[in-house]
mmCIF file of C-alpha atoms in Angstrom:
data_model
loop_
_atom_site.group_PDB
_atom_site.id
_atom_site.type_symbol
_atom_site.label_atom_id
_atom_site.label_comp_id
_atom_site.label_asym_id
_atom_site.label_seq_id
_atom_site.Cartn_x
_atom_site.Cartn_y
_atom_site.Cartn_z
ATOM 1 C CA MET A 1 60.868 77.834 130.345
ATOM 2 C CA THR A 2 62.230 80.148 132.997
ATOM 3 C CA ASN A 3 65.510 79.929 134.885
ATOM 4 C CA HIS A 4 63.510 79.407 138.044
ATOM 5 C CA GLU A 5 62.024 76.213 136.585
ATOM 6 C CA HIS A 6 65.467 74.847 135.684
ATOM 7 C CA GLU A 7 66.765 75.693 139.163
ATOM 8 C CA ARG A 8 63.791 73.943 140.730
ATOM 9 C CA ALA A 9 64.340 70.903 138.508
ATOM 10 C CA ILE A 10 68.053 70.710 139.386
ATOM 11 C CA GLU A 11 67.250 71.006 143.074
ATOM 12 C CA LEU A 12 64.702 68.190 142.861
ATOM 13 C CA ILE A 13 67.105 65.994 140.858
ATOM 14 C CA THR A 14 69.749 66.579 143.558
ATOM 15 C CA GLN A 15 67.297 65.676 146.325
ATOM 16 C CA ASN A 16 65.908 62.657 144.520
ATOM 17 C CA GLY A 17 67.083 59.256 145.690
ATOM 18 C CA VAL A 18 68.243 60.169 149.175
ATOM 19 C CA GLU A 19 65.613 62.612 150.339
ATOM 20 C CA GLU A 20 61.883 62.298 149.951
ATOM 21 C CA ILE A 21 60.204 64.641 147.510
ATOM 22 C CA ALA A 22 56.486 65.335 147.447
ATOM 23 C CA SER A 23 54.466 63.453 144.830
ATOM 24 C CA ALA A 24 53.372 66.759 143.280
ATOM 25 C CA ASP A 25 57.025 67.808 142.919
ATOM 26 C CA ALA A 26 57.939 64.405 141.473
ATOM 27 C CA ALA A 27 55.136 64.683 138.903
ATOM 28 C CA TRP A 28 56.204 68.219 137.996
ATOM 29 C CA LEU A 29 59.824 67.038 137.616
ATOM 30 C CA GLN A 30 58.812 64.200 135.290
ATOM 31 C CA SER A 31 56.872 66.581 133.069
ATOM 32 C CA HIS A 32 59.760 69.060 133.078
ATOM 33 C CA LEU A 33 62.318 66.385 132.199
ATOM 34 C CA ALA A 34 60.153 65.256 129.297
ATOM 35 C CA MET A 35 60.362 68.754 127.856
ATOM 36 C CA CYS A 36 63.844 69.943 128.889
ATOM 37 C CA THR A 37 66.799 68.080 127.386
ATOM 38 C CA GLU A 38 69.370 69.933 129.516
ATOM 39 C CA CYS A 39 67.742 68.960 132.806
ATOM 40 C CA ALA A 40 67.098 65.438 131.518
ATOM 41 C CA GLU A 41 70.791 65.142 130.709
ATOM 42 C CA TYR A 42 71.697 66.384 134.174
ATOM 43 C CA ALA A 43 69.346 63.809 135.717
ATOM 44 C CA GLY A 44 71.083 61.103 133.690
ATOM 45 C CA LEU A 45 74.521 62.312 134.802
ATOM 46 C CA VAL A 46 73.440 62.330 138.453
ATOM 47 C CA SER A 47 72.106 58.799 138.114
ATOM 48 C CA SER A 48 75.325 57.566 136.446
ATOM 49 C CA THR A 49 77.517 59.321 139.034
ATOM 50 C CA GLY A 50 75.586 57.657 141.841
ATOM 51 C CA GLN A 51 75.774 54.209 140.253
ATOM 52 C CA LEU A 52 79.496 54.472 139.557
ATOM 53 C CA LEU A 53 80.406 55.876 142.955
ATOM 54 C CA ARG A 54 78.401 53.168 144.730
ATOM 55 C CA SER A 55 80.094 50.470 142.661
ATOM 56 C CA VAL A 56 83.583 51.548 143.757
ATOM 57 C CA ALA A 57 84.740 49.118 146.422
ATOM 58 C CA VAL A 58 87.282 50.344 148.931
ATOM 59 C CA THR A 59 88.160 47.997 151.733
ATOM 60 C CA ALA A 60 90.288 48.666 154.766
ATOM 61 C CA ASN A 61 93.217 46.366 155.375
ATOM 62 C CA PRO A 62 92.636 44.158 158.481
ATOM 63 C CA ALA A 63 96.120 45.165 159.681
ATOM 64 C CA LEU A 64 95.078 48.834 159.538
ATOM 65 C CA VAL A 65 92.007 48.109 161.653
ATOM 66 C CA MET A 66 94.058 46.157 164.180
ATOM 67 C CA THR A 67 96.754 48.848 164.373
ATOM 68 C CA THR A 68 94.101 51.521 164.847
ATOM 69 C CA GLN A 69 92.391 49.557 167.607
ATOM 70 C CA THR A 70 95.734 49.014 169.366
ATOM 71 C CA ARG A 71 96.639 52.712 169.115
ATOM 72 C CA VAL A 72 93.212 53.765 170.372
ATOM 73 C CA ARG A 73 93.488 51.407 173.357
ATOM 74 C CA ALA A 74 97.000 52.657 174.166
ATOM 75 C CA ARG A 75 95.853 56.292 173.983
ATOM 76 C CA ALA A 76 92.807 55.503 176.127
ATOM 77 C CA THR A 77 95.087 54.011 178.783
ATOM 78 C CA TYR A 78 97.377 57.060 178.607
ATOM 79 C CA LEU A 79 94.442 59.467 178.912
ATOM 80 C CA HIS A 80 93.079 57.482 181.848
ATOM 81 C CA GLU A 81 96.450 57.637 183.628
ATOM 82 C CA GLN A 82 96.767 61.337 182.864
ATOM 83 C CA ARG A 83 93.322 61.954 184.317
ATOM 84 C CA SER A 84 94.229 59.987 187.457
ATOM 85 C CA ARG A 85 97.391 62.114 187.797
ATOM 86 C CA MET A 86 95.371 65.299 187.421
ATOM 87 C CA VAL A 87 93.008 64.180 190.172
ATOM 88 C CA LEU A 88 95.998 63.484 192.440
ATOM 89 C CA ILE A 89 97.513 66.889 191.634
ATOM 90 C CA ALA A 90 94.177 68.599 192.356
ATOM 91 C CA ILE A 91 93.837 66.789 195.702
ATOM 92 C CA SER A 92 97.466 67.674 196.601
ATOM 93 C CA PHE A 93 96.827 71.297 195.696
ATOM 94 C CA CYS A 94 93.720 71.444 197.885
ATOM 95 C CA ILE A 95 95.528 69.842 200.840
ATOM 96 C CA GLY A 96 98.494 72.208 200.315
ATOM 97 C CA ALA A 97 96.258 75.280 200.170
ATOM 98 C CA MET A 98 94.338 74.220 203.274
ATOM 99 C CA SER A 99 97.494 73.450 205.281
ATOM 100 C CA SER A 100 99.054 76.755 204.155
ATOM 101 C CA ALA A 101 95.990 78.687 205.319
ATOM 102 C CA LEU A 102 95.977 76.817 208.648
ATOM 103 C CA SER A 103 99.715 77.236 209.248
ATOM 104 C CA ALA A 104 99.514 80.959 208.340
ATOM 105 C CA TRP A 105 96.777 81.391 210.926
ATOM 106 C CA LEU A 106 98.830 79.482 213.530
ATOM 107 C CA TRP A 107 101.961 81.575 212.799
ATOM 108 C CA TRP A 108 99.879 84.728 213.108
ATOM 109 C CA ARG A 109 98.576 83.611 216.516
ATOM 110 C CA PHE A 110 102.125 82.648 217.531
ATOM 111 C CA GLY A 111 103.334 86.125 216.516
ATOM 112 C CA GLY A 112 100.630 87.677 218.649
ATOM 113 C CA TRP A 113 101.629 85.464 221.605
ATOM 114 C CA VAL A 114 105.328 86.409 221.184
ATOM 115 C CA ALA A 115 104.450 90.102 220.976
ATOM 116 C CA GLN A 116 102.408 89.820 224.149
ATOM 117 C CA HIS A 117 105.071 87.949 226.186
ATOM 118 C CA VAL A 118 108.226 89.679 224.949
ATOM 119 C CA GLY A 119 106.638 93.077 225.022
ATOM 120 C CA LEU A 120 107.160 93.904 221.361
ATOM 121 C CA SER A 121 104.760 96.066 219.495
ATOM 122 C CA THR A 122 102.284 94.261 217.208
ATOM 123 C CA ALA A 123 103.139 96.950 214.604
ATOM 124 C CA ILE A 124 106.575 95.238 214.309
ATOM 125 C CA VAL A 125 105.625 91.579 214.888
ATOM 126 C CA GLU A 126 102.719 91.399 212.448
ATOM 127 C CA PRO A 127 104.664 92.742 209.407
ATOM 128 C CA GLY A 128 107.541 90.453 210.498
ATOM 129 C CA ILE A 129 105.296 87.390 210.415
ATOM 130 C CA LEU A 130 103.938 88.504 207.042
ATOM 131 C CA LEU A 131 107.474 88.894 205.689
ATOM 132 C CA PHE A 132 108.453 85.461 207.071
ATOM 133 C CA LEU A 133 105.492 83.828 205.297
ATOM 134 C CA LEU A 134 106.147 85.614 202.031
ATOM 135 C CA LEU A 135 109.959 85.265 202.161
ATOM 136 C CA PRO A 136 110.313 82.188 199.852
ATOM 137 C CA ALA A 137 108.170 83.813 197.164
ATOM 138 C CA ILE A 138 110.053 87.122 197.534
ATOM 139 C CA VAL A 139 113.443 85.364 197.205
ATOM 140 C CA ILE A 140 112.375 83.503 194.039
ATOM 141 C CA ALA A 141 110.898 86.689 192.547
ATOM 142 C CA GLY A 142 114.100 88.538 193.380
ATOM 143 C CA LEU A 143 116.212 85.838 191.719
ATOM 144 C CA LEU A 144 114.073 86.000 188.594
ATOM 145 C CA LEU A 145 114.484 89.778 188.465
ATOM 146 C CA VAL A 146 118.208 89.837 189.213
ATOM 147 C CA PHE A 147 119.307 87.055 186.882
ATOM 148 C CA PRO A 148 118.603 87.439 183.144
ATOM 149 C CA HIS A 149 115.896 85.022 182.006
ATOM 150 C CA PRO A 150 117.940 83.065 179.422
ATOM 151 C CA ILE A 151 120.591 82.229 182.046
ATOM 152 C CA PHE A 152 117.979 81.217 184.573
ATOM 153 C CA GLU A 153 116.130 79.148 182.014
ATOM 154 C CA GLY A 154 119.416 77.724 180.791
ATOM 155 C CA SER A 155 120.409 76.517 184.226
ATOM 156 C CA LEU A 156 117.093 75.105 185.370
ATOM 157 C CA MET A 157 114.521 74.828 182.593
ATOM 158 C CA LEU A 158 116.882 73.512 179.949
ATOM 159 C CA GLY A 159 118.207 71.039 182.472
ATOM 160 C CA LEU A 160 114.670 69.700 182.847
ATOM 161 C CA ALA A 161 114.143 69.757 179.082
ATOM 162 C CA GLY A 162 117.430 67.886 178.595
ATOM 163 C CA GLU A 163 116.163 65.188 180.888
ATOM 164 C CA HIS A 164 113.061 64.841 178.693
ATOM 165 C CA GLU A 165 115.175 64.738 175.539
ATOM 166 C CA GLY A 166 117.243 61.999 177.086
ATOM 167 C CA GLU A 167 114.129 60.022 177.907
ATOM 168 C CA LYS A 168 112.941 60.303 174.306
ATOM 169 C CA ARG A 169 116.239 59.040 172.972
ATOM 170 C CA MET B 1 80.283 44.237 167.211
ATOM 171 C CA VAL B 2 78.516 46.152 169.912
ATOM 172 C CA ALA B 3 76.992 48.862 167.715
ATOM 173 C CA THR B 4 75.795 46.380 165.102
ATOM 174 C CA ALA B 5 74.497 44.014 167.716
ATOM 175 C CA PHE B 6 72.208 46.519 169.344
ATOM 176 C CA SER B 7 71.221 48.294 166.138
ATOM 177 C CA SER B 8 68.799 45.484 165.329
ATOM 178 C CA LEU B 9 67.337 45.422 168.822
ATOM 179 C CA VAL B 10 66.759 49.069 169.702
ATOM 180 C CA PRO B 11 65.581 52.202 167.874
ATOM 181 C CA MET B 12 68.172 54.472 166.201
ATOM 182 C CA GLU B 13 67.959 57.213 168.848
ATOM 183 C CA THR B 14 68.843 54.732 171.549
ATOM 184 C CA GLU B 15 71.770 53.373 169.557
ATOM 185 C CA GLU B 16 73.190 56.863 169.018
ATOM 186 C CA ALA B 17 72.612 57.707 172.679
ATOM 187 C CA GLN B 18 74.397 54.528 173.746
ATOM 188 C CA ILE B 19 77.330 55.376 171.492
ATOM 189 C CA ALA B 20 77.444 58.873 173.026
ATOM 190 C CA ARG B 21 77.445 57.385 176.535
ATOM 191 C CA GLY B 22 80.180 54.928 175.589
ATOM 192 C CA LEU B 23 82.312 57.661 174.047
ATOM 193 C CA ARG B 24 81.967 59.796 177.186
ATOM 194 C CA ARG B 25 83.252 56.818 179.210
ATOM 195 C CA ARG B 26 85.997 56.177 176.618
ATOM 196 C CA ASP B 27 84.762 52.618 176.335
ATOM 197 C CA THR B 28 87.466 50.854 174.308
ATOM 198 C CA ASP B 29 85.282 47.824 173.533
ATOM 199 C CA LEU B 30 82.716 50.123 171.950
ATOM 200 C CA LEU B 31 85.455 51.924 170.014
ATOM 201 C CA ASP B 32 86.800 48.587 168.729
ATOM 202 C CA ALA B 33 83.310 47.738 167.478
ATOM 203 C CA LEU B 34 82.840 51.169 165.880
ATOM 204 C CA ILE B 35 86.213 50.948 164.121
ATOM 205 C CA GLU B 36 85.189 47.567 162.699
ATOM 206 C CA GLN B 37 81.758 48.801 161.691
ATOM 207 C CA TYR B 38 82.757 52.056 159.993
ATOM 208 C CA GLN B 39 86.219 51.058 158.690
ATOM 209 C CA HIS B 40 85.314 50.908 154.991
ATOM 210 C CA ARG B 41 83.118 54.013 154.911
ATOM 211 C CA LEU B 42 85.635 56.202 156.688
ATOM 212 C CA LEU B 43 88.597 54.958 154.678
ATOM 213 C CA ARG B 44 86.647 55.378 151.413
ATOM 214 C CA TYR B 45 85.771 58.956 152.339
ATOM 215 C CA LEU B 46 89.342 59.842 153.316
ATOM 216 C CA LEU B 47 90.689 58.126 150.229
ATOM 217 C CA HIS B 48 88.439 60.163 147.967
ATOM 218 C CA LEU B 49 89.315 63.297 149.904
ATOM 219 C CA THR B 50 93.082 62.843 149.739
ATOM 220 C CA GLY B 51 93.519 60.686 146.631
ATOM 221 C CA ASN B 52 96.349 58.828 148.339
ATOM 222 C CA ARG B 53 95.972 55.501 150.125
ATOM 223 C CA SER B 54 98.830 55.818 152.620
ATOM 224 C CA THR B 55 97.765 59.338 153.585
ATOM 225 C CA ALA B 56 94.176 58.161 153.955
ATOM 226 C CA GLU B 57 95.309 55.307 156.220
ATOM 227 C CA ASP B 58 97.292 57.701 158.415
ATOM 228 C CA LEU B 59 94.308 60.030 158.645
ATOM 229 C CA PHE B 60 92.056 57.037 159.372
ATOM 230 C CA GLN B 61 94.082 56.296 162.520
ATOM 231 C CA GLU B 62 94.224 59.958 163.514
ATOM 232 C CA THR B 63 90.464 60.235 163.096
ATOM 233 C CA TRP B 64 89.812 57.404 165.543
ATOM 234 C CA LEU B 65 92.287 58.846 168.046
ATOM 235 C CA ARG B 66 90.419 62.129 167.822
ATOM 236 C CA VAL B 67 87.105 60.311 168.237
ATOM 237 C CA LEU B 68 88.513 58.930 171.492
ATOM 238 C CA GLU B 69 89.687 62.350 172.672
ATOM 239 C CA LYS B 70 86.662 64.359 171.540
ATOM 240 C CA GLY B 71 84.079 61.651 172.177
ATOM 241 C CA HIS B 72 82.488 63.619 175.013
ATOM 242 C CA LEU B 73 81.438 66.256 172.448
ATOM 243 C CA TYR B 74 79.168 63.802 170.626
ATOM 244 C CA ASP B 75 75.668 64.277 172.040
ATOM 245 C CA GLY B 76 73.927 61.439 170.201
ATOM 246 C CA ARG B 77 71.329 63.707 168.632
ATOM 247 C CA ASN B 78 72.716 63.296 165.109
ATOM 248 C CA ARG B 79 73.768 60.144 163.308
ATOM 249 C CA PHE B 80 77.134 58.872 164.514
ATOM 250 C CA VAL B 81 78.400 58.419 160.958
ATOM 251 C CA THR B 82 77.847 62.142 160.240
ATOM 252 C CA TRP B 83 79.818 63.101 163.332
ATOM 253 C CA LEU B 84 82.547 60.594 162.478
ATOM 254 C CA MET B 85 82.883 61.947 158.950
ATOM 255 C CA SER B 86 83.053 65.515 160.288
ATOM 256 C CA ILE B 87 85.931 64.447 162.540
ATOM 257 C CA GLY B 88 87.595 62.841 159.507
ATOM 258 C CA HIS B 89 87.016 66.039 157.523
ATOM 259 C CA ASN B 90 88.643 68.155 160.264
ATOM 260 C CA VAL B 91 91.593 65.775 160.573
ATOM 261 C CA ALA B 92 92.146 66.003 156.810
ATOM 262 C CA ILE B 93 91.899 69.818 156.899
ATOM 263 C CA ASP B 94 94.397 69.977 159.787
ATOM 264 C CA PHE B 95 96.741 67.710 157.858
ATOM 265 C CA LEU B 96 96.512 69.970 154.812
ATOM 266 C CA ARG B 97 97.160 73.068 156.892
ATOM 267 C CA LYS B 98 100.331 71.480 158.245
ATOM 268 C CA ARG B 99 101.486 70.440 154.798
ATOM 269 C CA ASN B 100 100.321 73.801 153.431
ATOM 270 C CA PRO B 101 99.552 72.837 149.872
ATOM 271 C CA SER B 102 97.444 75.113 147.710
ATOM 272 C CA SER B 103 94.880 72.373 147.212
ATOM 273 C CA LEU B 104 94.126 68.761 148.028
ATOM 274 C CA ASP B 105 95.146 67.742 144.531
ATOM 275 C CA GLU B 106 98.775 68.356 145.385
ATOM 276 C CA MET B 107 98.592 65.419 147.745
ATOM 277 C CA GLN B 108 98.052 63.062 144.853
ATOM 278 C CA ASP B 109 100.822 60.582 144.487
ATOM 279 C CA PRO B 110 101.286 59.779 140.775
ATOM 280 C CA GLU B 111 102.419 56.259 141.659
ATOM 281 C CA ASP B 112 99.362 55.783 143.786
ATOM 282 C CA GLY B 113 96.996 57.301 141.290
ATOM 283 C CA ALA B 114 94.553 54.408 141.141
ATOM 284 C CA PRO B 115 93.896 53.463 144.732
ATOM 285 C CA PHE B 116 90.394 52.194 144.176
ATOM 286 C CA GLU B 117 89.634 48.640 143.298
ATOM 287 C CA PRO B 118 86.408 48.678 141.316
ATOM 288 C CA GLU B 119 84.344 45.546 141.582
ATOM 289 C CA ALA B 120 84.301 43.881 138.234
ATOM 290 C CA GLY B 121 80.802 43.109 137.124
ATOM 291 C CA GLY B 122 79.299 41.177 134.223
ATOM 292 C CA PRO B 123 79.317 37.561 133.371
ATOM 293 C CA SER B 124 81.650 37.523 130.376
ATOM 294 C CA PRO B 125 85.328 38.509 130.274
ATOM 295 C CA LEU B 126 84.490 41.127 127.638
ATOM 296 C CA ASP B 127 81.823 42.710 129.847
ATOM 297 C CA MET B 128 84.239 42.625 132.758
ATOM 298 C CA ALA B 129 86.959 44.286 130.710
ATOM 299 C CA VAL B 130 84.561 47.004 129.483
ATOM 300 C CA ALA B 131 83.272 47.615 133.002
ATOM 301 C CA GLN B 132 86.826 47.716 134.335
ATOM 302 C CA GLN B 133 87.856 50.223 131.692
ATOM 303 C CA HIS B 134 84.796 52.326 132.419
ATOM 304 C CA HIS B 135 85.550 52.318 136.144
ATOM 305 C CA GLU B 136 89.149 53.256 135.514
ATOM 306 C CA MET B 137 88.042 56.141 133.300
ATOM 307 C CA PHE B 138 85.601 57.247 135.974
ATOM 308 C CA ASP B 139 88.203 57.001 138.740
ATOM 309 C CA ALA B 140 90.645 58.992 136.649
ATOM 310 C CA ALA B 141 87.967 61.614 135.967
ATOM 311 C CA LEU B 142 86.956 61.691 139.633
ATOM 312 C CA SER B 143 90.546 62.293 140.700
ATOM 313 C CA GLN B 144 90.603 65.322 138.386
ATOM 314 C CA VAL B 145 87.509 66.832 140.005
ATOM 315 C CA PRO B 146 88.459 69.555 142.530
ATOM 316 C CA PRO B 147 88.449 68.079 146.075
ATOM 317 C CA LEU B 148 85.730 70.464 147.238
ATOM 318 C CA PHE B 149 83.336 68.995 144.689
ATOM 319 C CA ARG B 150 84.667 65.427 144.993
ATOM 320 C CA GLU B 151 83.980 65.446 148.717
ATOM 321 C CA VAL B 152 80.299 66.349 148.354
ATOM 322 C CA LEU B 153 79.838 63.840 145.522
ATOM 323 C CA VAL B 154 81.217 61.057 147.707
ATOM 324 C CA LEU B 155 79.126 62.062 150.712
ATOM 325 C CA ARG B 156 76.005 62.394 148.626
ATOM 326 C CA PHE B 157 76.160 59.433 146.265
ATOM 327 C CA GLN B 158 78.376 56.960 148.087
ATOM 328 C CA GLU B 159 77.442 57.660 151.695
ATOM 329 C CA GLN B 160 73.842 58.569 150.760
ATOM 330 C CA MET B 161 73.868 61.563 153.090
ATOM 331 C CA LYS B 162 71.165 64.202 153.125
ATOM 332 C CA LEU B 163 72.039 67.697 151.967
ATOM 333 C CA GLU B 164 71.574 69.057 155.498
ATOM 334 C CA GLU B 165 73.906 66.398 156.887
ATOM 335 C CA ILE B 166 76.601 67.274 154.357
ATOM 336 C CA ALA B 167 76.166 70.976 155.127
ATOM 337 C CA GLN B 168 76.475 70.243 158.844
ATOM 338 C CA LEU B 169 79.511 68.032 158.310
ATOM 339 C CA ILE B 170 81.489 70.468 156.146
ATOM 340 C CA ARG B 171 80.021 73.544 157.868
ATOM 341 C CA ILE B 172 78.770 75.207 154.724
ATOM 342 C CA PRO B 173 75.269 76.356 153.718
ATOM 343 C CA VAL B 174 72.938 73.837 152.027
ATOM 344 C CA SER B 175 72.844 76.059 148.939
ATOM 345 C CA THR B 176 76.648 75.704 148.624
ATOM 346 C CA VAL B 177 76.329 71.912 148.912
ATOM 347 C CA LYS B 178 73.829 71.928 146.022
ATOM 348 C CA THR B 179 76.108 74.122 143.922
ATOM 349 C CA ARG B 180 79.114 71.897 144.604
ATOM 350 C CA ILE B 181 77.141 68.772 143.674
ATOM 351 C CA TYR B 182 76.034 70.396 140.436
ATOM 352 C CA ARG B 183 79.522 71.541 139.532
ATOM 353 C CA GLY B 184 81.021 68.188 140.535
ATOM 354 C CA VAL B 185 78.575 66.257 138.347
ATOM 355 C CA MET B 186 79.215 68.614 135.452
ATOM 356 C CA ALA B 187 82.972 68.160 135.916
ATOM 357 C CA LEU B 188 82.447 64.399 135.508
ATOM 358 C CA ARG B 189 80.309 64.885 132.440
ATOM 359 C CA PRO B 190 82.982 64.045 129.812
ATOM 360 C CA ALA B 191 83.919 60.797 131.579
ATOM 361 C CA LEU B 192 80.285 59.815 132.108
ATOM 362 C CA LYS B 193 79.441 60.576 128.474
ATOM 363 C CA GLY B 194 82.449 58.548 127.349
ATOM 364 C CA GLY B 195 81.357 55.637 129.488
ATOM 365 C CA ARG B 196 77.897 55.588 127.994
ATOM 366 C CA GLN B 197 79.149 55.387 124.425
#
């Protein structure tokens, strides 16, 4: 008998029981097992393993099931709330972006009107309006650059984190 | 039990598709029913994987929480139980990575070494005692089998999964599944031989 035949037999033994094997393969396996003691032994071991594993009874505690169901429901509620919050944040962001774009356009028009009536050059007014719009972001960026990060984080970020820690406690 | 209730009324594809739809909606009633339906199979799998009852129970809860969170990824094309077991497998792997042991065997609690309760069979007390002893020997032998092999043995012989399903679940080639089954069975050989005598 060749190694290939043993390999084929082992493969068919492994498939047998759960997966369908062709009748020709089943007949070949039977004839092989009648001649090969090693493969016949393996078939016996597979059969015994299956029987013993199927006879092992493991049951979940009803309390475990109930606790799991409660935790799953609580998490589902949390995820639902989180999703609702995200939708609100997204809507707020869109409204904020739209109002910013609109107000920027209005300020720009106002700058043009001022330049026209006061007699200032648009070369001065337009950069001025741009600076006015970007001023808050420039100030914050400047603060971040001037102050070392750990100090800045210590004063603001850690303050926020401390609040969270307090909540946990 | 929602899943059980409709399993007898509609074909399997429809049942899996309904579960997928329910999971996308995060339907808690459906999840309650699924937890009830698959409680023993999942716990049994995790118990065999970890060898420790309390760890398996923790992972059982984590698995269902992950099913809730990742439910939208289940497309209903494969059997739900295969997907559920793959989630359980990943949860167990994540747990091991956090604990960082060299193998699953290190999770074995010596005081919790015999977590399984074999069903005693046989009409006479002697038969029951022999069967009990045989089961205990088998459980002890099974706990000595490397987890990689133990896992495929449980999925194959206890959960009656196809080789392709096991390969899909553990994300290994089918040929590796076959090899692991062979080596797992051969590792149990002394205990099985002892039981026959």
